Amino acid sequence: MKFGDPIKTVITNFDDKGRGFTPPLAIPFTAPGDEVEATFVKRGKGMKIGRLSSIVKPSPDRVDTPCPHAGVCGGCLWQHLAYDAQLRFKKEMINRAFERAGHEERVAEVMPSPETFYYRNRMDYVIGWQGEVGLKEYGSWNRYLDLSTCLLLDKETPMILQTVRELMHELKIEPWDAKKYIGDLRYCVVRLGKNTGERMITLVVHDLVKFDDTRTSILVTRLSPLCTTLYLSENPEITDLSVGKTHALLHGNEFLTEEVNGIRYMIHPNSFFQTNTRMAAELQDAVISSLSLRRRGTEGEVDVAGARILDLYCGLGFFGIAAAKRGADVYGHELDAQAIELAKRNAETNGVGDRMRWGAGPTEALDWSAENPDVVIVDPPRAGLHPKALKALLENAPPRIVYVSCNYHRLVEELKELKTKYRVESMQALDLFPQTPHVEVVASLIKQA
């Protein structure tokens, strides 16, 4: 098969990335049951990649897409699927991964998100080299979509993106060129407090020096009516990242605040926070429910009073503070020292500073000698646990582990080692990412006798 060759086929399944698949061909933006025409565009690992040309006969799970950018934009790979089908396929893909890895565990269902559009509380809109303000095309690092709308964040987003375009033109702000490593403006990051009504806009630039008082004054005048906090953040590196090393607060509050399950969190421009606020509440509840077998009251409330909890990859204290509010003693550990400082403030704000201790550094370098936890919570990034962190977890072998995974492909691999000392007590899947193949899984592990 040569580049540009036409293909006509029927999609039979999804591959592990959520692309329509008929071995050995993967075609993004298709669904099982679609009869399609496509064009061969490149080779991937062990497969060929096609670009969808037309739908000859649609899958029964296919629906009309409300966004004009669907089918090209990298933000929504599954917008063409009915939501009940998205949940069904996520369940099937999780269980298929567990079966292939030799595990007997399965998820019974995927908890649906009550909002399938406008559910995110953060979007990182990239600036393209031709002045586009939006997102990258699916599967591309250097092709950009100039978005006229976006159904993931909120209805005010298009106004913000258009204002940024106008400011680039009026102030002669050069867009960043990721090939040549030149330009001024790299990203427009918008964060929302869904339950507080706050909005933070962060313009990530290459060099703060180029933004003098005249430029920043105009930025504030035009953008401050659209937000409660406005930052300029400098990323002087050539790496394509939407986080800054230096920050200049131009307007409003230093932090965005969000409230989940009655707990208030302060969020910095660089802070990680679960991107689906309403489902983050469900995720937090799922983790708390997995911390202990003890129950109290007619409602069966989890009793963790006095429990010693080690919260690894703790971020801003999202799970640890919730556990401390229920009487647990928590030690939170996180690589990002800035996150730890903010986690301390979040704990104090929520009245549990006296029940929490904190430490900053690599999880794999944690000194376990001072810790004797009843439960360890791990919420690693998509790459999963560092091998040394996994080894330390097994060597210290706490009675219970609650593993929060945003990448179940890593979870199934790490369970092969964890199950040498643990059994999986329960597993729950939650859809924090509608319109995408991604899904969160919470696994509760009990040490074997």
PDB file of N, CA and C in Angstrom, residues 273-341:
ATOM      1  N   PHE A 273      -5.420  19.987  38.083  1.00  0.00           N
ATOM      2  CA  PHE A 273      -6.712  19.794  38.743  1.00  0.00           C
ATOM      3  C   PHE A 273      -7.576  18.976  37.808  1.00  0.00           C
ATOM      4  N   GLN A 274      -8.361  18.058  38.355  1.00  0.00           N
ATOM      5  CA  GLN A 274      -9.227  17.223  37.516  1.00  0.00           C
ATOM      6  C   GLN A 274     -10.076  18.108  36.615  1.00  0.00           C
ATOM      7  N   THR A 275     -10.117  17.803  35.323  1.00  0.00           N
ATOM      8  CA  THR A 275     -10.668  18.748  34.342  1.00  0.00           C
ATOM      9  C   THR A 275     -12.189  18.727  34.222  1.00  0.00           C
ATOM     10  N   ASN A 276     -12.853  17.733  34.814  1.00  0.00           N
ATOM     11  CA  ASN A 276     -14.311  17.660  34.783  1.00  0.00           C
ATOM     12  C   ASN A 276     -14.794  17.820  36.220  1.00  0.00           C
ATOM     13  N   THR A 277     -15.235  19.035  36.571  1.00  0.00           N
ATOM     14  CA  THR A 277     -15.528  19.344  37.974  1.00  0.00           C
ATOM     15  C   THR A 277     -16.628  18.461  38.544  1.00  0.00           C
ATOM     16  N   ARG A 278     -17.726  18.290  37.823  1.00  0.00           N
ATOM     17  CA  ARG A 278     -18.828  17.498  38.372  1.00  0.00           C
ATOM     18  C   ARG A 278     -18.439  16.043  38.549  1.00  0.00           C
ATOM     19  N   MET A 279     -17.694  15.491  37.610  1.00  0.00           N
ATOM     20  CA  MET A 279     -17.248  14.108  37.749  1.00  0.00           C
ATOM     21  C   MET A 279     -16.076  13.978  38.720  1.00  0.00           C
ATOM     22  N   ALA A 280     -15.339  15.069  38.936  1.00  0.00           N
ATOM     23  CA  ALA A 280     -14.285  15.042  39.953  1.00  0.00           C
ATOM     24  C   ALA A 280     -14.890  14.782  41.322  1.00  0.00           C
ATOM     25  N   ALA A 281     -16.086  15.306  41.565  1.00  0.00           N
ATOM     26  CA  ALA A 281     -16.770  15.037  42.836  1.00  0.00           C
ATOM     27  C   ALA A 281     -17.078  13.551  42.979  1.00  0.00           C
ATOM     28  N   GLU A 282     -17.520  12.929  41.887  1.00  0.00           N
ATOM     29  CA  GLU A 282     -17.803  11.493  41.910  1.00  0.00           C
ATOM     30  C   GLU A 282     -16.508  10.688  42.090  1.00  0.00           C
ATOM     31  N   LEU A 283     -15.438  11.142  41.446  1.00  0.00           N
ATOM     32  CA  LEU A 283     -14.148  10.462  41.573  1.00  0.00           C
ATOM     33  C   LEU A 283     -13.652  10.537  43.015  1.00  0.00           C
ATOM     34  N   GLN A 284     -13.762  11.703  43.597  1.00  0.00           N
ATOM     35  CA  GLN A 284     -13.350  11.860  44.997  1.00  0.00           C
ATOM     36  C   GLN A 284     -14.154  10.941  45.910  1.00  0.00           C
ATOM     37  N   ASP A 285     -15.458  10.869  45.690  1.00  0.00           N
ATOM     38  CA  ASP A 285     -16.308   9.974  46.484  1.00  0.00           C
ATOM     39  C   ASP A 285     -15.888   8.514  46.308  1.00  0.00           C
ATOM     40  N   ALA A 286     -15.551   8.145  45.067  1.00  0.00           N
ATOM     41  CA  ALA A 286     -15.150   6.763  44.795  1.00  0.00           C
ATOM     42  C   ALA A 286     -13.867   6.416  45.532  1.00  0.00           C
ATOM     43  N   VAL A 287     -12.923   7.349  45.567  1.00  0.00           N
ATOM     44  CA  VAL A 287     -11.664   7.107  46.274  1.00  0.00           C
ATOM     45  C   VAL A 287     -11.898   7.013  47.776  1.00  0.00           C
ATOM     46  N   ILE A 288     -12.666   7.943  48.325  1.00  0.00           N
ATOM     47  CA  ILE A 288     -12.947   7.916  49.766  1.00  0.00           C
ATOM     48  C   ILE A 288     -13.650   6.615  50.141  1.00  0.00           C
ATOM     49  N   SER A 289     -14.586   6.165  49.311  1.00  0.00           N
ATOM     50  CA  SER A 289     -15.300   4.917  49.586  1.00  0.00           C
ATOM     51  C   SER A 289     -14.381   3.704  49.563  1.00  0.00           C
ATOM     52  N   SER A 290     -13.246   3.827  48.879  1.00  0.00           N
ATOM     53  CA  SER A 290     -12.318   2.702  48.766  1.00  0.00           C
ATOM     54  C   SER A 290     -11.272   2.673  49.875  1.00  0.00           C
ATOM     55  N   LEU A 291     -11.282   3.677  50.741  1.00  0.00           N
ATOM     56  CA  LEU A 291     -10.222   3.781  51.742  1.00  0.00           C
ATOM     57  C   LEU A 291     -10.354   2.801  52.895  1.00  0.00           C
ATOM     58  N   SER A 292     -11.578   2.361  53.185  1.00  0.00           N
ATOM     59  CA  SER A 292     -11.765   1.538  54.377  1.00  0.00           C
ATOM     60  C   SER A 292     -12.956   0.616  54.213  1.00  0.00           C
ATOM     61  N   LEU A 293     -12.891  -0.542  54.882  1.00  0.00           N
ATOM     62  CA  LEU A 293     -14.035  -1.460  54.928  1.00  0.00           C
ATOM     63  C   LEU A 293     -15.031  -1.041  56.006  1.00  0.00           C
ATOM     64  N   ARG A 294     -14.597  -0.146  56.927  1.00  0.00           N
ATOM     65  CA  ARG A 294     -15.481   0.265  58.014  1.00  0.00           C
ATOM     66  C   ARG A 294     -16.562   1.180  57.484  1.00  0.00           C
ATOM     67  N   ARG A 295     -17.762   0.970  57.961  1.00  0.00           N
ATOM     68  CA  ARG A 295     -18.890   1.818  57.618  1.00  0.00           C
ATOM     69  C   ARG A 295     -19.613   2.210  58.897  1.00  0.00           C
ATOM     70  N   ARG A 296     -20.279   3.350  58.871  1.00  0.00           N
ATOM     71  CA  ARG A 296     -21.040   3.763  60.042  1.00  0.00           C
ATOM     72  C   ARG A 296     -22.328   4.426  59.588  1.00  0.00           C
ATOM     73  N   GLY A 297     -23.333   4.385  60.464  1.00  0.00           N
ATOM     74  CA  GLY A 297     -24.600   5.044  60.182  1.00  0.00           C
ATOM     75  C   GLY A 297     -25.456   4.268  59.204  1.00  0.00           C
ATOM     76  N   THR A 298     -26.697   4.714  59.082  1.00  0.00           N
ATOM     77  CA  THR A 298     -27.660   4.039  58.201  1.00  0.00           C
ATOM     78  C   THR A 298     -27.302   4.199  56.739  1.00  0.00           C
ATOM     79  N   GLU A 299     -26.551   5.252  56.416  1.00  0.00           N
ATOM     80  CA  GLU A 299     -26.172   5.491  55.025  1.00  0.00           C
ATOM     81  C   GLU A 299     -24.914   4.722  54.633  1.00  0.00           C
ATOM     82  N   GLY A 300     -24.286   4.061  55.596  1.00  0.00           N
ATOM     83  CA  GLY A 300     -23.070   3.307  55.297  1.00  0.00           C
ATOM     84  C   GLY A 300     -21.884   4.201  54.983  1.00  0.00           C
ATOM     85  N   GLU A 301     -21.782   5.336  55.691  1.00  0.00           N
ATOM     86  CA  GLU A 301     -20.689   6.272  55.435  1.00  0.00           C
ATOM     87  C   GLU A 301     -19.345   5.641  55.778  1.00  0.00           C
ATOM     88  N   VAL A 302     -18.346   5.903  54.942  1.00  0.00           N
ATOM     89  CA  VAL A 302     -17.007   5.370  55.172  1.00  0.00           C
ATOM     90  C   VAL A 302     -16.416   5.982  56.438  1.00  0.00           C
ATOM     91  N   ASP A 303     -15.841   5.142  57.276  1.00  0.00           N
ATOM     92  CA  ASP A 303     -15.221   5.588  58.523  1.00  0.00           C
ATOM     93  C   ASP A 303     -13.703   5.458  58.396  1.00  0.00           C
ATOM     94  N   VAL A 304     -13.027   6.594  58.244  1.00  0.00           N
ATOM     95  CA  VAL A 304     -11.562   6.578  58.149  1.00  0.00           C
ATOM     96  C   VAL A 304     -10.932   7.347  59.302  1.00  0.00           C
ATOM     97  N   ALA A 305     -11.718   7.642  60.339  1.00  0.00           N
ATOM     98  CA  ALA A 305     -11.201   8.395  61.479  1.00  0.00           C
ATOM     99  C   ALA A 305      -9.990   7.682  62.075  1.00  0.00           C
ATOM    100  N   GLY A 306      -8.896   8.428  62.198  1.00  0.00           N
ATOM    101  CA  GLY A 306      -7.682   7.879  62.773  1.00  0.00           C
ATOM    102  C   GLY A 306      -6.824   7.081  61.818  1.00  0.00           C
ATOM    103  N   ALA A 307      -7.305   6.820  60.606  1.00  0.00           N
ATOM    104  CA  ALA A 307      -6.517   6.055  59.637  1.00  0.00           C
ATOM    105  C   ALA A 307      -5.315   6.878  59.180  1.00  0.00           C
ATOM    106  N   ARG A 308      -4.199   6.190  58.962  1.00  0.00           N
ATOM    107  CA  ARG A 308      -2.983   6.843  58.457  1.00  0.00           C
ATOM    108  C   ARG A 308      -2.942   6.639  56.945  1.00  0.00           C
ATOM    109  N   ILE A 309      -2.985   7.753  56.227  1.00  0.00           N
ATOM    110  CA  ILE A 309      -3.079   7.688  54.766  1.00  0.00           C
ATOM    111  C   ILE A 309      -1.876   8.378  54.144  1.00  0.00           C
ATOM    112  N   LEU A 310      -1.253   7.690  53.215  1.00  0.00           N
ATOM    113  CA  LEU A 310      -0.159   8.249  52.420  1.00  0.00           C
ATOM    114  C   LEU A 310      -0.722   8.565  51.037  1.00  0.00           C
ATOM    115  N   ASP A 311      -0.703   9.833  50.677  1.00  0.00           N
ATOM    116  CA  ASP A 311      -1.288  10.311  49.418  1.00  0.00           C
ATOM    117  C   ASP A 311      -0.156  10.674  48.464  1.00  0.00           C
ATOM    118  N   LEU A 312       0.142   9.766  47.519  1.00  0.00           N
ATOM    119  CA  LEU A 312       1.246   9.971  46.582  1.00  0.00           C
ATOM    120  C   LEU A 312       0.736  10.618  45.291  1.00  0.00           C
ATOM    121  N   TYR A 313       1.567  11.473  44.712  1.00  0.00           N
ATOM    122  CA  TYR A 313       1.157  12.289  43.558  1.00  0.00           C
ATOM    123  C   TYR A 313      -0.052  13.140  43.977  1.00  0.00           C
ATOM    124  N   CYS A 314       0.061  13.785  45.138  1.00  0.00           N
ATOM    125  CA  CYS A 314      -1.109  14.383  45.799  1.00  0.00           C
ATOM    126  C   CYS A 314      -1.568  15.684  45.172  1.00  0.00           C
ATOM    127  N   GLY A 315      -0.726  16.340  44.359  1.00  0.00           N
ATOM    128  CA  GLY A 315      -1.136  17.589  43.731  1.00  0.00           C
ATOM    129  C   GLY A 315      -1.519  18.635  44.759  1.00  0.00           C
ATOM    130  N   LEU A 316      -2.696  19.214  44.606  1.00  0.00           N
ATOM    131  CA  LEU A 316      -3.179  20.268  45.495  1.00  0.00           C
ATOM    132  C   LEU A 316      -3.877  19.718  46.728  1.00  0.00           C
ATOM    133  N   GLY A 317      -3.808  18.391  46.926  1.00  0.00           N
ATOM    134  CA  GLY A 317      -4.457  17.775  48.078  1.00  0.00           C
ATOM    135  C   GLY A 317      -5.889  17.359  47.815  1.00  0.00           C
ATOM    136  N   PHE A 318      -6.206  17.076  46.555  1.00  0.00           N
ATOM    137  CA  PHE A 318      -7.595  16.815  46.182  1.00  0.00           C
ATOM    138  C   PHE A 318      -8.200  15.658  46.969  1.00  0.00           C
ATOM    139  N   PHE A 319      -7.512  14.530  47.049  1.00  0.00           N
ATOM    140  CA  PHE A 319      -8.030  13.380  47.793  1.00  0.00           C
ATOM    141  C   PHE A 319      -7.667  13.452  49.273  1.00  0.00           C
ATOM    142  N   GLY A 320      -6.457  13.889  49.585  1.00  0.00           N
ATOM    143  CA  GLY A 320      -5.987  13.895  50.963  1.00  0.00           C
ATOM    144  C   GLY A 320      -6.804  14.793  51.866  1.00  0.00           C
ATOM    145  N   ILE A 321      -7.144  15.988  51.391  1.00  0.00           N
ATOM    146  CA  ILE A 321      -7.948  16.905  52.200  1.00  0.00           C
ATOM    147  C   ILE A 321      -9.324  16.320  52.464  1.00  0.00           C
ATOM    148  N   ALA A 322      -9.900  15.664  51.463  1.00  0.00           N
ATOM    149  CA  ALA A 322     -11.209  15.021  51.649  1.00  0.00           C
ATOM    150  C   ALA A 322     -11.132  13.931  52.712  1.00  0.00           C
ATOM    151  N   ALA A 323     -10.027  13.182  52.733  1.00  0.00           N
ATOM    152  CA  ALA A 323      -9.853  12.136  53.745  1.00  0.00           C
ATOM    153  C   ALA A 323      -9.643  12.754  55.129  1.00  0.00           C
ATOM    154  N   ALA A 324      -8.856  13.826  55.195  1.00  0.00           N
ATOM    155  CA  ALA A 324      -8.611  14.494  56.476  1.00  0.00           C
ATOM    156  C   ALA A 324      -9.902  15.089  57.044  1.00  0.00           C
ATOM    157  N   LYS A 325     -10.780  15.574  56.178  1.00  0.00           N
ATOM    158  CA  LYS A 325     -12.076  16.103  56.640  1.00  0.00           C
ATOM    159  C   LYS A 325     -12.898  15.028  57.338  1.00  0.00           C
ATOM    160  N   ARG A 326     -12.605  13.761  57.043  1.00  0.00           N
ATOM    161  CA  ARG A 326     -13.308  12.644  57.663  1.00  0.00           C
ATOM    162  C   ARG A 326     -12.520  12.049  58.836  1.00  0.00           C
ATOM    163  N   GLY A 327     -11.472  12.753  59.256  1.00  0.00           N
ATOM    164  CA  GLY A 327     -10.750  12.348  60.450  1.00  0.00           C
ATOM    165  C   GLY A 327      -9.476  11.566  60.234  1.00  0.00           C
ATOM    166  N   ALA A 328      -9.060  11.367  58.991  1.00  0.00           N
ATOM    167  CA  ALA A 328      -7.819  10.637  58.726  1.00  0.00           C
ATOM    168  C   ALA A 328      -6.611  11.540  58.963  1.00  0.00           C
ATOM    169  N   ASP A 329      -5.473  10.918  59.247  1.00  0.00           N
ATOM    170  CA  ASP A 329      -4.195  11.613  59.320  1.00  0.00           C
ATOM    171  C   ASP A 329      -3.457  11.350  58.007  1.00  0.00           C
ATOM    172  N   VAL A 330      -3.117  12.412  57.297  1.00  0.00           N
ATOM    173  CA  VAL A 330      -2.660  12.274  55.915  1.00  0.00           C
ATOM    174  C   VAL A 330      -1.278  12.878  55.735  1.00  0.00           C
ATOM    175  N   TYR A 331      -0.425  12.137  55.016  1.00  0.00           N
ATOM    176  CA  TYR A 331       0.839  12.695  54.530  1.00  0.00           C
ATOM    177  C   TYR A 331       0.756  12.753  53.006  1.00  0.00           C
ATOM    178  N   GLY A 332       0.838  13.967  52.453  1.00  0.00           N
ATOM    179  CA  GLY A 332       0.769  14.154  51.006  1.00  0.00           C
ATOM    180  C   GLY A 332       2.140  14.394  50.425  1.00  0.00           C
ATOM    181  N   HIS A 333       2.442  13.693  49.327  1.00  0.00           N
ATOM    182  CA  HIS A 333       3.770  13.804  48.699  1.00  0.00           C
ATOM    183  C   HIS A 333       3.588  14.062  47.210  1.00  0.00           C
ATOM    184  N   GLU A 334       4.375  15.015  46.708  1.00  0.00           N
ATOM    185  CA  GLU A 334       4.205  15.483  45.332  1.00  0.00           C
ATOM    186  C   GLU A 334       5.537  16.017  44.816  1.00  0.00           C
ATOM    187  N   LEU A 335       5.827  15.770  43.545  1.00  0.00           N
ATOM    188  CA  LEU A 335       7.069  16.254  42.942  1.00  0.00           C
ATOM    189  C   LEU A 335       7.154  17.769  42.926  1.00  0.00           C
ATOM    190  N   ASP A 336       6.032  18.433  42.612  1.00  0.00           N
ATOM    191  CA  ASP A 336       5.997  19.881  42.416  1.00  0.00           C
ATOM    192  C   ASP A 336       5.937  20.602  43.771  1.00  0.00           C
ATOM    193  N   ALA A 337       7.040  21.256  44.143  1.00  0.00           N
ATOM    194  CA  ALA A 337       7.100  21.947  45.430  1.00  0.00           C
ATOM    195  C   ALA A 337       6.082  23.080  45.507  1.00  0.00           C
ATOM    196  N   GLN A 338       5.818  23.732  44.366  1.00  0.00           N
ATOM    197  CA  GLN A 338       4.829  24.811  44.352  1.00  0.00           C
ATOM    198  C   GLN A 338       3.437  24.260  44.659  1.00  0.00           C
ATOM    199  N   ALA A 339       3.134  23.090  44.127  1.00  0.00           N
ATOM    200  CA  ALA A 339       1.844  22.464  44.411  1.00  0.00           C
ATOM    201  C   ALA A 339       1.714  22.136  45.888  1.00  0.00           C
ATOM    202  N   ILE A 340       2.796  21.678  46.502  1.00  0.00           N
ATOM    203  CA  ILE A 340       2.760  21.343  47.922  1.00  0.00           C
ATOM    204  C   ILE A 340       2.485  22.585  48.764  1.00  0.00           C
ATOM    205  N   GLU A 341       3.123  23.712  48.436  1.00  0.00           N
ATOM    206  CA  GLU A 341       2.862  24.941  49.182  1.00  0.00           C
ATOM    207  C   GLU A 341       1.393  25.346  49.085  1.00  0.00           C
TER     208      GLU A 341
END
